[in-house]
Coordinates of C-alpha atoms and ligand atoms in Angstrom, one line a residue:
X1 CA -29.1 10.7 -21.2
X2 CA -30.5 8.7 -24.0
X3 CA -30.6 5.0 -25.6
X4 CA -28.8 4.4 -28.7
X5 CA -31.3 2.9 -31.4
X6 CA -28.7 0.8 -33.1
X7 CA -26.8 -0.7 -30.2
X8 CA -29.2 -0.8 -27.1
X9 CA -26.8 1.1 -25.1
X10 CA -27.1 4.1 -23.0
X11 CA -25.9 7.4 -24.2
X12 CA -24.1 9.1 -21.4
X13 CA -24.1 13.1 -20.8
X14 CA -21.2 14.8 -21.5
X15 CA -18.8 15.2 -18.9
X16 CA -18.5 18.5 -17.4
X17 CA -14.7 19.6 -17.7
X18 CA -12.7 21.4 -15.1
X19 CA -9.1 22.8 -16.0
X20 CA -6.1 22.8 -13.6
X21 CA -2.3 23.3 -13.7
X22 CA -1.5 19.9 -11.7
X23 CA -4.4 17.3 -11.2
X24 CA -3.2 14.7 -8.4
X25 CA -4.5 11.3 -8.1
X26 CA -4.5 10.1 -4.3
X27 CA -4.3 11.9 -1.1
X28 CA -1.4 10.1 0.7
X29 CA 1.4 11.4 2.0
X30 CA 3.1 11.4 -1.8
X31 CA 0.1 13.2 -3.4
X32 CA -0.1 15.7 -0.5
X33 CA 3.0 16.7 -0.5
X34 CA 3.0 17.0 -4.0
X35 CA 0.3 19.5 -3.8
X36 CA 1.9 21.4 -0.6
X37 CA 5.2 22.0 -2.8
X38 CA 3.9 23.0 -5.6
X39 CA 1.7 25.8 -3.8
X40 CA 5.0 26.7 -2.0
X41 CA 6.8 27.1 -4.9
X42 CA 4.3 29.4 -6.6
X43 CA 3.9 31.7 -3.7
X44 CA 7.4 31.9 -3.1
X45 CA 7.4 33.8 -6.9
X46 CA 4.6 35.3 -5.9
X47 CA 2.5 33.3 -8.6
X48 CA -0.9 31.4 -8.7
X49 CA -0.9 27.7 -9.3
X50 CA -3.9 25.6 -9.5
X51 CA -3.9 22.0 -8.0
X52 CA -6.3 19.4 -7.6
X53 CA -6.3 16.3 -5.3
X54 CA -8.9 13.5 -5.8
X55 CA -8.9 10.7 -3.2
X56 CA -11.1 7.5 -3.1
X57 CA -11.8 7.3 0.4
X58 CA -14.5 9.2 2.3
X59 CA -11.6 11.9 3.6
X60 CA -8.2 11.8 3.6
X61 CA -6.5 9.6 5.4
X62 CA -9.5 7.0 5.6
X63 CA -7.9 4.6 3.3
X64 CA -4.3 5.3 5.0
X65 CA -3.0 1.9 6.4
X66 CA 0.7 1.8 7.7
X67 CA 2.9 0.9 10.4
X68 CA 4.4 3.8 11.1
X69 CA 7.6 4.6 12.2
X70 CA 8.3 7.1 10.1
X71 CA 11.6 8.5 9.0
X72 CA 11.2 12.3 9.4
X73 CA 13.7 13.3 6.0
X74 CA 10.2 13.5 4.5
X75 CA 8.3 15.9 6.9
X76 CA 11.7 17.9 7.1
X77 CA 12.2 18.6 3.7
X78 CA 8.4 19.3 2.8
X79 CA 7.0 21.3 6.1
X80 CA 10.4 21.7 7.7
X81 CA 8.4 23.7 10.6
X82 CA 6.1 20.7 11.1
X83 CA 7.3 20.5 14.9
X84 CA 5.8 24.0 15.9
X85 CA 2.7 23.5 13.2
X86 CA 1.1 20.7 15.3
X87 CA 2.2 18.1 13.4
X88 CA 0.8 14.8 15.2
X89 CA 4.2 13.0 15.2
X90 CA 5.3 13.3 19.3
X91 CA 6.3 9.4 20.1
X92 CA 10.0 9.0 19.7
X93 CA 11.3 5.7 19.5
X94 CA 13.0 4.7 22.5
X95 CA 13.7 1.4 22.2
X96 CA 14.2 -0.6 19.2
X97 CA 14.2 -4.5 19.1
X98 CA 14.3 -7.4 16.5
X99 CA 13.7 -11.0 17.4
X100 CA 13.7 -14.4 15.7
X101 CA 10.9 -16.1 16.9
X102 CA 10.4 -19.9 17.3
X103 CA 7.2 -22.0 18.1
X104 CA 8.0 -21.6 21.8
X105 CA 10.8 -19.1 22.3
X106 CA 12.7 -16.3 21.2
X107 CA 16.2 -15.0 20.0
X108 CA 17.1 -11.6 20.2
X109 CA 19.1 -10.3 17.4
X110 CA 21.6 -7.6 18.8
X111 CA 21.6 -4.0 16.6
X112 CA 25.3 -3.7 16.4
X113 CA 24.7 -6.6 13.7
X114 CA 22.9 -4.7 11.7
X115 CA 24.3 -1.2 9.6
X116 CA 23.3 1.6 10.8
X117 CA 20.8 2.5 8.3
X118 CA 18.3 -0.1 10.3
X119 CA 18.6 1.8 13.3
X120 CA 15.3 3.8 14.3
X121 CA 16.7 6.3 16.6
X122 CA 16.0 9.4 15.2
X123 CA 12.8 8.4 14.2
X124 CA 8.9 8.5 15.3
X125 CA 5.9 6.3 15.7
X126 CA 3.0 7.6 13.9
X127 CA -0.2 7.1 12.8
X128 CA 0.0 7.6 9.2
X129 CA -3.3 8.4 8.6
X130 CA -3.3 11.1 10.9
X131 CA -0.4 12.3 10.0
X132 CA -2.1 12.6 5.9
X133 CA -5.1 14.4 7.8
X134 CA -2.8 17.0 8.8
X135 CA -1.2 16.9 5.9
X136 CA -4.2 17.6 4.0
X137 CA -5.3 20.4 6.1
X138 CA -1.9 21.9 5.7
X139 CA -2.8 21.7 2.1
X140 CA -5.8 23.0 1.9
X141 CA -4.9 26.2 4.1
X142 CA -2.1 26.8 0.9
X143 CA -5.3 27.2 -1.6
X144 CA -5.3 22.7 -2.6
X145 CA -8.6 21.8 -3.8
X146 CA -8.8 18.3 -2.3
X147 CA -12.2 16.4 -3.5
X148 CA -12.7 13.1 -0.9
X149 CA -14.9 10.7 -2.3
X150 CA -14.1 11.3 -5.9
X151 CA -11.8 8.0 -7.2
X152 CA -10.1 8.8 -10.4
X153 CA -11.9 6.1 -12.7
X154 CA -10.5 6.7 -16.1
X155 CA -7.3 8.1 -17.7
X156 CA -7.7 11.2 -20.0
X157 CA -5.6 11.3 -23.2
X158 CA -5.5 13.8 -26.1
X159 CA -5.0 12.6 -29.8
X160 CA -1.3 12.2 -29.7
X161 CA -1.7 9.7 -26.6
X162 CA -0.5 12.3 -23.9
X163 CA -2.0 12.2 -20.7
X164 CA -4.3 15.2 -19.9
X165 CA -5.9 14.4 -17.0
X166 CA -8.3 11.7 -15.3
X167 CA -12.2 11.4 -15.1
X168 CA -14.0 10.9 -11.5
X169 CA -16.2 7.8 -11.3
X170 CA -19.9 8.1 -12.6
X171 CA -22.2 8.2 -9.5
X172 CA -25.8 6.0 -9.0
X173 CA -24.6 3.1 -11.3
X174 CA -26.7 0.2 -10.8
X175 CA -25.1 -3.3 -10.9
X176 CA -26.2 -4.1 -14.3
X177 CA -24.0 -1.2 -15.3
X178 CA -27.5 0.8 -16.0
X179 CA -27.6 4.3 -14.7
X180 CA -30.4 4.8 -11.5
X181 CA -32.3 7.8 -10.7
X182 CA -29.9 9.5 -9.2
X183 CA -26.8 9.1 -11.7
X184 CA -24.4 11.7 -11.9
X185 CA -21.8 11.7 -14.4
X186 CA -18.3 11.7 -13.6
X187 CA -16.0 15.1 -14.2
X188 CA -12.8 15.1 -16.6
X189 CA -10.1 17.1 -14.5
X190 CA -7.5 18.0 -16.9
X191 CA -4.4 19.5 -16.2
X192 CA -0.9 20.3 -17.7
X193 CA 0.6 17.4 -16.0
X194 CA -1.2 14.6 -13.8
X195 CA 0.8 12.8 -10.9
X196 CA -0.4 9.5 -9.9
X197 CA 0.2 9.1 -6.1
X198 CA -2.3 5.9 -5.5
X199 CA 0.2 3.9 -3.3
X200 CA 0.8 -0.1 -3.6
X201 CA -0.7 -1.5 -7.3
X202 CA -2.4 1.7 -8.2
X203 CA -5.7 1.1 -10.7
X204 CA -4.8 3.5 -13.0
X205 CA -1.1 3.4 -12.3
X206 CA -1.0 0.0 -13.2
X207 CA -2.7 0.8 -16.4
X208 CA 0.2 3.6 -17.2
X209 CA 2.7 1.0 -16.7
X210 CA 1.1 -1.3 -19.4
X211 CA 0.2 1.5 -21.8
X212 CA 3.4 3.2 -22.1
X213 CA 5.2 -0.1 -21.4
X214 CA 7.0 1.6 -18.1
X215 CA 8.6 -1.7 -16.6
X216 CA 10.4 -3.0 -19.6
X217 CA 13.8 -1.9 -18.1
X218 CA 12.8 -3.1 -14.5
X219 CA 12.6 -6.5 -12.7
X220 CA 8.9 -7.7 -11.8
X221 CA 7.6 -5.4 -8.9
X222 CA 7.1 -7.6 -5.6
X223 CA 4.6 -7.2 -3.0
X224 CA 4.0 -8.2 0.5
X225 CA 0.4 -8.3 2.3
X226 CA 0.2 -6.0 5.7
X227 CA -2.3 -6.6 8.1
X228 CA -2.5 -4.4 10.8
X229 CA -4.5 -4.5 14.4
X230 CA -5.0 -1.3 16.7
X231 CA -5.2 -1.8 20.2
X232 CA -5.6 0.2 23.7
X233 CA -3.6 -2.1 26.1
X234 CA -3.6 -2.0 29.8
X235 CA -1.7 0.7 31.3
X236 CA 1.3 -1.4 33.0
X237 CA 1.8 -3.0 29.8
X238 CA 2.1 0.1 27.3
X239 CA 6.2 0.8 26.7
X240 CA 5.8 4.5 24.8
X241 CA 8.3 4.6 22.0
X242 CA 9.3 0.6 21.8
X243 CA 9.6 -0.6 18.6
X244 CA 9.6 -4.4 17.9
X245 CA 10.2 -6.5 14.9
X246 CA 9.9 -10.4 14.8
X247 CA 11.0 -12.6 11.8
X248 CA 10.3 -16.8 11.9
X249 CA 7.4 -18.3 13.8
X250 CA 4.5 -19.1 12.6
X251 CA 5.5 -18.7 8.7
X252 CA 8.1 -21.5 7.7
X253 CA 11.6 -20.5 6.6
X254 CA 10.5 -20.5 3.1
X255 CA 8.0 -18.2 3.3
X256 CA 8.9 -15.0 3.7
X257 CA 7.4 -12.2 6.6
X258 CA 7.4 -10.8 9.9
X259 CA 5.6 -8.8 12.4
X260 CA 5.9 -5.2 13.3
X261 CA 4.8 -3.7 17.1
X262 CA 5.0 0.2 18.2
X263 CA 3.8 1.3 21.2
X264 CA 2.9 5.2 21.0
X265 CA -0.3 7.7 22.0
X266 CA -2.6 6.6 25.3
X267 CA -1.9 3.3 25.7
X268 CA -2.1 2.4 21.7
X269 CA -0.1 -0.5 20.3
X270 CA -0.2 -1.2 16.7
X271 CA 0.3 -4.7 15.9
X272 CA 0.9 -5.9 12.3
X273 CA 2.1 -8.4 10.2
X274 CA 3.7 -9.0 6.5
X275 CA 3.6 -11.9 4.5
X276 CA 5.5 -11.5 1.3
X277 CA 3.5 -12.5 -1.8
X278 CA 5.8 -14.8 -3.7
X279 CA 4.8 -17.3 -1.2
X280 CA 4.0 -20.8 -2.8
X281 CA 1.7 -22.6 -0.8
X282 CA -1.9 -22.0 -1.7
X283 CA -3.4 -22.9 1.7
X284 CA -1.6 -20.1 3.8
X285 CA -4.2 -17.7 5.2
X286 CA -2.3 -14.5 5.5
X287 CA -5.0 -13.4 8.5
X288 CA -5.0 -16.4 10.1
X289 CA -0.9 -16.8 10.2
X290 CA -1.2 -13.1 11.8
X291 CA -4.3 -14.4 14.5
X292 CA -1.7 -17.3 15.3
X293 CA 1.3 -14.8 15.5
X294 CA -0.3 -13.0 18.6
X295 CA -0.5 -16.3 20.4
X296 CA 3.3 -16.2 20.8
X297 CA 4.2 -16.1 24.4
X298 CA 7.0 -13.1 23.4
X299 CA 3.7 -11.2 21.9
X300 CA 0.2 -12.2 23.5
X301 CA 1.5 -10.9 27.3
X302 CA 1.2 -7.2 25.9
X303 CA -1.9 -7.9 24.7
X304 CA -3.8 -9.7 27.1
X305 CA -6.4 -7.5 29.2
X306 CA -6.6 -5.1 26.4
X307 CA -9.0 -3.8 23.4
X308 CA -8.8 -4.3 19.8
X309 CA -10.0 -1.1 18.5
X310 CA -8.8 -1.1 14.7
X311 CA -8.3 -3.7 11.7
X312 CA -7.5 -3.4 8.1
X313 CA -5.0 -4.4 5.6
X314 CA -3.1 -3.2 2.4
X315 CA -0.5 -4.4 0.2
X316 CA 3.2 -2.9 0.0
X317 CA 5.8 -2.9 -2.8
X318 CA 9.0 -5.0 -1.9
X319 CA 10.9 -5.0 -5.1
X320 CA 12.7 -2.2 -4.2
X321 CA 15.4 -0.3 -6.5
X322 CA 15.7 -2.9 -9.3
X323 CA 11.9 -3.1 -9.9
X324 CA 11.4 0.8 -10.0
X325 CA 9.8 1.8 -13.8
X326 CA 10.4 4.5 -16.0
X327 CA 8.6 7.1 -13.8
X328 CA 7.3 9.7 -16.4
X329 CA 5.5 9.5 -19.8
X330 CA 3.7 12.4 -21.5
X331 CA 2.0 14.5 -19.3
X332 CA 2.3 13.0 -16.1
X333 CA 4.4 10.8 -13.6
X334 CA 4.2 8.2 -10.8
X335 CA 4.7 9.3 -7.3
X336 CA 5.1 7.2 -3.9
X337 CA 4.6 3.9 -3.5
X338 CA 3.2 3.4 -6.6
X339 CA 6.2 3.7 -8.3
X340 CA 7.8 1.2 -5.8
X341 CA 9.7 3.5 -3.4
X342 CA 9.4 1.2 -0.2
X343 CA 12.8 0.4 1.7
X344 CA 11.9 -3.4 2.7
X345 CA 14.1 -3.9 4.9
X346 CA 13.6 -0.8 7.2
X347 CA 9.9 -1.1 6.7
X348 CA 9.5 2.1 5.6
X349 CA 8.3 4.0 2.2
X350 CA 6.3 7.2 3.9
X351 CA 9.5 8.9 4.1
X352 CA 10.5 8.6 0.0
X353 CA 6.8 8.6 -0.9
X354 CA 6.9 12.1 0.7
X355 CA 10.5 13.1 -1.1
X356 CA 8.9 12.0 -4.4
X357 CA 6.3 14.3 -4.3
X358 CA 8.4 17.5 -3.7
X359 CA 10.8 16.5 -6.5
X360 CA 8.1 15.7 -9.1
X361 CA 6.2 18.9 -8.0
X362 CA 9.4 21.1 -8.4
X363 CA 9.9 19.6 -11.7
X364 CA 6.1 20.2 -12.8
X365 CA 6.6 24.1 -11.2
X366 CA 10.0 24.2 -13.5
X367 CA 8.2 23.2 -16.5
X368 CA 5.1 25.2 -16.2
X369 CA 6.8 28.0 -15.6
X370 CA 9.0 27.3 -18.6
X371 CA 5.3 27.4 -20.6
X372 CA 5.3 23.9 -20.9
X373 CA 3.0 21.3 -20.9
X374 CA 2.0 17.3 -21.5
X375 CA 5.6 16.8 -22.0
X376 CA 7.9 14.1 -19.8
X377 CA 9.1 15.6 -16.4
X378 CA 12.5 14.6 -17.4
X379 CA 13.9 16.3 -14.0
X380 CA 11.9 14.0 -12.0
X381 CA 13.2 10.7 -13.0
X382 CA 16.5 12.5 -12.9
X383 CA 16.0 13.6 -9.3
X384 CA 14.6 10.1 -7.9
X385 CA 17.5 8.4 -9.7
X386 CA 20.5 10.6 -8.4
X387 CA 19.1 12.0 -5.1
X388 CA 17.7 10.9 -1.6
X389 CA 15.7 8.2 -2.6
X390 CA 18.2 6.5 -4.6
X391 CA 20.5 6.7 -1.7
X392 CA 18.1 5.2 0.4
X393 CA 17.0 2.3 -1.4
X394 CA 20.4 1.3 -3.5
X395 CA 22.0 -0.1 -0.3
X396 CA 19.3 -2.3 0.7
X397 CA 18.4 -3.4 -2.8
X398 CA 19.6 -7.0 -2.5
X399 CA 17.9 -7.9 1.1
X400 CA 14.8 -8.7 -0.9
X401 CA 16.4 -11.1 -3.2
X402 CA 18.5 -12.9 -1.0
X403 CA 15.5 -13.5 1.5
X404 CA 13.5 -14.9 -1.5
X405 CA 16.3 -16.9 -2.5
X406 CA 17.8 -18.3 0.9
X407 CA 15.2 -18.1 3.1
X408 CA 14.3 -16.4 6.4
X409 CA 17.3 -17.6 8.8
X410 CA 20.0 -17.5 6.5
X411 CA 18.7 -14.5 4.4
X412 CA 18.5 -12.3 7.3
X413 CA 22.2 -13.0 8.0
X414 CA 23.1 -13.0 3.8
X415 CA 21.7 -9.6 3.5
X416 CA 22.8 -8.1 6.5
X417 CA 26.2 -8.8 5.2
X418 CA 25.2 -7.3 1.9
X419 CA 23.7 -4.0 3.6
X420 CA 27.1 -3.5 5.7
X421 CA 28.9 -4.3 2.5
X422 CA 27.1 -1.4 0.7
X423 CA 27.2 0.6 3.9
X424 CA 31.0 0.3 4.2
X425 CA 32.6 0.4 0.6
X426 CA 32.5 3.3 -1.8
X427 CA 31.4 0.2 -4.4
X428 CA 28.1 -1.5 -4.5
X429 CA 28.0 -5.0 -4.7
X430 CA 26.4 -6.6 -7.8
X431 CA 22.4 -6.5 -8.5
X432 CA 20.5 -9.3 -7.7
X433 CA 17.2 -9.9 -9.5
X434 CA 13.7 -11.2 -8.8
X435 CA 12.9 -13.6 -11.1
X436 CA 9.3 -14.2 -11.4
X437 CA 6.6 -12.0 -10.3
X438 CA 4.6 -12.6 -7.5
X439 CA 1.5 -15.1 -8.7
X440 CA 3.9 -16.9 -10.6
X441 CA 5.3 -18.1 -7.2
X442 CA 2.2 -20.1 -6.0
X443 CA 2.4 -24.0 -6.5
X444 CA -0.4 -26.1 -7.2
X445 CA -2.2 -27.7 -3.8
X446 CA -1.5 -30.9 -4.6
X447 CA 1.7 -30.4 -3.2
X448 CA 0.7 -29.1 0.1
X449 CA -1.8 -30.0 2.9
X450 CA -4.4 -27.8 4.0
X451 CA -3.3 -26.3 7.2
X452 CA -5.1 -26.6 10.5
X453 CA -5.5 -23.0 11.8
X454 CA -7.0 -22.7 15.6
X455 CA -10.1 -21.3 16.1
X456 CA -10.2 -17.7 17.3
X457 CA -11.0 -17.3 21.1
X458 CA -12.2 -13.5 20.5
X459 CA -10.3 -12.1 23.1
X460 CA -6.5 -12.5 21.5
X461 CA -7.6 -14.0 18.2
X462 CA -10.8 -13.0 16.0
X463 CA -12.6 -13.8 12.4
X464 CA -12.8 -12.0 9.8
X465 CA -16.3 -10.6 10.4
X466 CA -15.6 -9.0 13.7
X467 CA -12.5 -7.8 12.2
X468 CA -14.1 -6.1 9.2
X469 CA -16.5 -4.5 11.5
X470 CA -13.4 -2.6 13.2
X471 CA -12.4 -1.5 9.6
X472 CA -15.8 0.2 8.8
X473 CA -15.7 -0.6 5.3
X474 CA -18.8 -0.4 3.3
X475 CA -19.8 0.0 -0.1
X476 CA -23.1 0.8 -2.1
X477 CA -24.6 -2.6 -2.7
X478 CA -26.3 -1.8 -5.8
X479 CA -23.2 -1.1 -7.8
X480 CA -21.3 -2.7 -10.3
X481 CA -19.0 -5.2 -8.7
X482 CA -15.2 -3.4 -8.5
X483 CA -13.5 -6.5 -8.7
X484 CA -13.8 -7.5 -12.5
X485 CA -13.0 -11.1 -13.7
X486 CA -11.7 -10.9 -17.4
X487 CA -13.0 -14.3 -17.5
X488 CA -15.5 -15.1 -15.1
X489 CA -15.0 -19.3 -15.8
X490 CA -11.5 -19.0 -14.3
X491 CA -11.8 -19.1 -10.5
X492 CA -13.6 -22.9 -10.5
X493 CA -12.1 -24.3 -13.8
X494 CA -8.5 -23.3 -13.1
X495 CA -7.8 -21.9 -9.8
X496 CA -10.2 -24.1 -7.6
X497 CA -9.3 -27.1 -9.8
X498 CA -5.2 -26.4 -9.4
X499 CA -4.8 -24.1 -6.1
X500 CA -7.8 -25.0 -3.9
X501 CA -8.8 -21.1 -5.3
X502 CA -6.5 -19.3 -3.1
X503 CA -8.3 -16.2 -3.3
X504 CA -10.7 -17.6 -0.4
X505 CA -7.5 -17.5 1.9
X506 CA -5.5 -14.6 0.5
X507 CA -8.3 -12.0 0.8
X508 CA -8.4 -10.8 4.4
X509 CA -12.4 -9.5 4.0
X510 CA -13.4 -12.8 2.7
X511 CA -14.5 -11.3 -0.4
X512 CA -14.3 -14.6 -2.3
X513 CA -16.3 -17.2 -1.4
X514 CA -16.8 -20.8 -3.1
X515 CA -20.0 -21.9 -1.8
X516 CA -21.4 -25.4 -2.6
X517 CA -24.7 -25.3 -4.2
X518 CA -26.8 -28.4 -5.2
X519 CA -23.7 -30.5 -4.9
X520 CA -21.7 -27.9 -7.4
X521 CA -19.7 -25.0 -6.1
X522 CA -20.1 -21.4 -6.6
X523 CA -17.7 -18.6 -7.0
X524 CA -19.0 -15.6 -5.1
X525 CA -17.8 -12.2 -4.8
X526 CA -18.5 -10.0 -1.7
X527 CA -17.5 -6.9 -3.1
X528 CA -19.2 -5.0 -0.4
X529 CA -16.5 -6.1 2.3
X530 CA -13.5 -5.0 0.3
X531 CA -10.5 -3.5 2.1
X532 CA -8.9 -2.0 -1.8
X533 CA -5.8 -4.2 -0.1
X534 CA -5.6 -4.7 -3.7
X535 CA -3.9 -8.5 -2.8
X536 CA -6.2 -10.1 -5.2
X537 CA -5.1 -7.7 -8.3
X538 CA -1.5 -9.1 -7.6
X539 CA -1.8 -12.6 -6.4
X540 CA -4.0 -14.3 -8.4
X541 CA -2.8 -17.3 -10.3
X542 CA -3.9 -16.3 -13.4
X543 CA -4.1 -12.7 -13.3
X544 CA -7.4 -12.8 -13.9
X545 CA -8.9 -10.1 -11.3
X546 CA -8.3 -6.5 -12.0
X547 CA -9.1 -4.3 -9.2
X548 CA -11.3 -1.1 -10.4
X549 CA -12.2 1.9 -8.0
X550 CA -15.6 1.4 -6.8
X551 CA -18.2 4.3 -6.1
X552 CA -16.9 7.4 -4.5
X553 CA -16.5 7.0 -0.6
X554 CA -16.3 3.1 -0.7
X555 CA -14.0 1.3 1.3
X556 CA -12.9 1.5 4.6
X557 CA -13.2 4.3 7.0
X558 CA -9.9 4.0 9.3
X559 CA -9.2 5.5 11.8
X560 CA -5.6 6.0 13.6
X561 CA -4.4 3.4 11.5
Ligands
LIG1 C1 1.4 -2.9 7.1 C2 1.9 -1.7 6.9 C3 3.1 -0.8 7.3 C4 3.7 -0.2 6.8 N1 4.4 0.5 7.8 C5 5.4 1.6 7.6 C6 6.3 2.1 8.8 O1 5.9 2.2 9.8 N2 6.8 3.1 8.0 C7 6.9 3.9 6.7 O2 7.3 5.2 6.6 N3 6.0 3.3 6.1 C8 5.4 2.2 6.5 N4 4.4 1.4 5.3 C9 4.6 2.1 4.1 C10 3.9 3.4 3.7 O3 2.3 3.1 4.2 C11 3.7 3.8 2.3 O4 5.0 3.8 1.8 C12 3.1 5.2 2.1 O5 1.6 5.0 2.6 C13 2.9 5.3 0.6 O6 2.5 6.8 0.3 P1 1.9 7.0 -0.7 O7 1.3 8.3 -0.9 O8 2.7 6.8 -1.7 O9 0.7 5.4 -1.0 P2 -0.7 5.6 0.2 O10 -0.4 5.9 1.5 O11 -1.4 4.6 -0.3 O12 -1.5 6.9 -0.3 C14 -2.4 6.5 -1.7 C15 -3.5 7.3 -1.6 O13 -4.4 7.3 -2.9 C16 -5.8 7.0 -2.7 N5 -6.0 6.6 -4.1 C17 -5.9 5.0 -4.7 N6 -5.9 5.0 -5.8 C18 -6.6 6.2 -6.4 C19 -7.8 6.8 -7.1 N7 -7.7 5.8 -8.2 N8 -8.5 7.5 -7.0 C20 -8.4 8.6 -6.0 N9 -7.8 8.4 -5.0 C21 -6.7 7.3 -4.9 C22 -5.7 5.8 -1.6 O14 -6.9 6.0 -1.1 C23 -4.8 6.2 -0.8 O15 -5.3 7.7 0.3 C24 3.8 0.4 5.7 C25 2.9 -0.2 4.9 C26 2.0 -1.2 4.9 C27 0.7 -1.8 4.4
LIG2 S1 -11.1 -8.0 -2.6 FE1 -8.7 -7.8 -3.1 S2 -8.6 -5.6 -2.6 FE2 -10.5 -6.2 -1.6 S3 -9.7 -6.9 0.1 FE3 -9.8 -9.0 -1.0 S4 -8.1 -8.9 -1.6 FE4 -7.9 -6.7 -0.8

């Protein structure tokens, strides 16, 4: 390491380089399924294949936040023996309720109104984080190298612009961007193919979509923010296998979203709330809407007397079929929720994430077998667009645009009819467009009144600091702020002036604050609180916030989520 005499910039040492057949970014359901399938295929042919998986969390599962009711089609196709192999997937769904909430009451929507694809009969209630930990152990048994605490920070290219791998982040860089005493240069991991499985709004995925113009022929991606708490409830309140979803209160009819509540394990209840990020009112506070929702008479009795043991938040993709970008580029491919394979009306994405991992692995293995490297895995794109993922997503592709256009009450009825039509007819109804991206849906604060949310009672409803404590989130403080503002003037000059700076409210971790100092506002970023949900990167009306990976291992340390 030395100083360049002319520029004054620090010259960093060369990165050490490691060579693999396949490099995978992200140890979620998609990335781990790809890794497992590659090893299975190689073993089946008595061959070796080197596979590495990078994970930014301190361990596989540490950054996974999901519901989760899972469709076992994903597990069945990647590890068909999962039932005998000790997968933490035990609780069958026994009862499936759908409620429309008003301020004081609720209406049960009978299941026969929904097409069979919405049924949870064959599904299981799990902690997806635990399932991911188990998948990681299976991958390691097969010889996959998993590097937790090593974020993929930079995409590497050859001279022709083809992706050759990724570099992990440097360790020991101070807040001023200068190397500290304990500085360790990141590694360059080169692969014949690099698979990006970063989940919703992946930071490298976002770059790739821009660089290769992958979304040129797709509708804008749509998102929701999902907030979740894990509760240990009183035994008499626990109904193992109960799945309950709601729409309606406390959200207005024009604000999309809803809740989930899943009973499983030892008196455990996963309770969560999703707000669609195309909301218009800049005063909306998704975390406080979630807290208010828990006080509803159809919800509160389950939690009363219980103990909240977990909290977290994560964005989810909602654009569906019409928002899926081109999936391949020279040297790599997009997998899982990074590509947007979430089925929104089913609130399920983990099965498609696993299926996409399997399909990408099959295409990469076939290419490597044929002596290819660094080209496009077109067989993967073809398999996604004609196989089970397409079948799952095409039938429900109009649900989200219908809800956005007609509001929750009428939209639910109309989208139900559209899903029925697409189930019983051999011809699909025309595909509806989403229109504008979520950040462009926000309207000026002058058209709204601030919302008066009730104060938390510390029993059923809580504040953000006590919630963050349960997420275990932590970041080394002396490191560059990983929430990078393209223009530091925008939050106060534009966002505060026009939208009352909505980042203060949509961030579920109080990372963004506007503080009065000497009679003038100051914008503060408490980066150490960040939950890696990516909402700011999506919803900032000026698209001025770029979420980048912090130093490895930073972020939430979820358990049982
Ligand atoms: C609130 C909520 C409820 C949900 N409920 C359900 C449900 O009930 N059923 C269901 O099937 N699905 C559900 N989903 C969706 C489901 O969680 C996702 O479809 C699934 O997790 C996607 O898997 P993935 O592997 O694509 O991404 P993820 O699960 O997000 O995994 C991505 C992994 O990559 C890591 N990563 C990201 N970027 C980098 C980087 N640059 N370097 C290194 N590592 C990186 C992350 O830390 C993470 O571990 C829900 C989602 C949410 C948010
Ligand atoms: S800073 Fe952004 S990514 Fe981090 S918790 Fe807040 S909204 Fe989510």
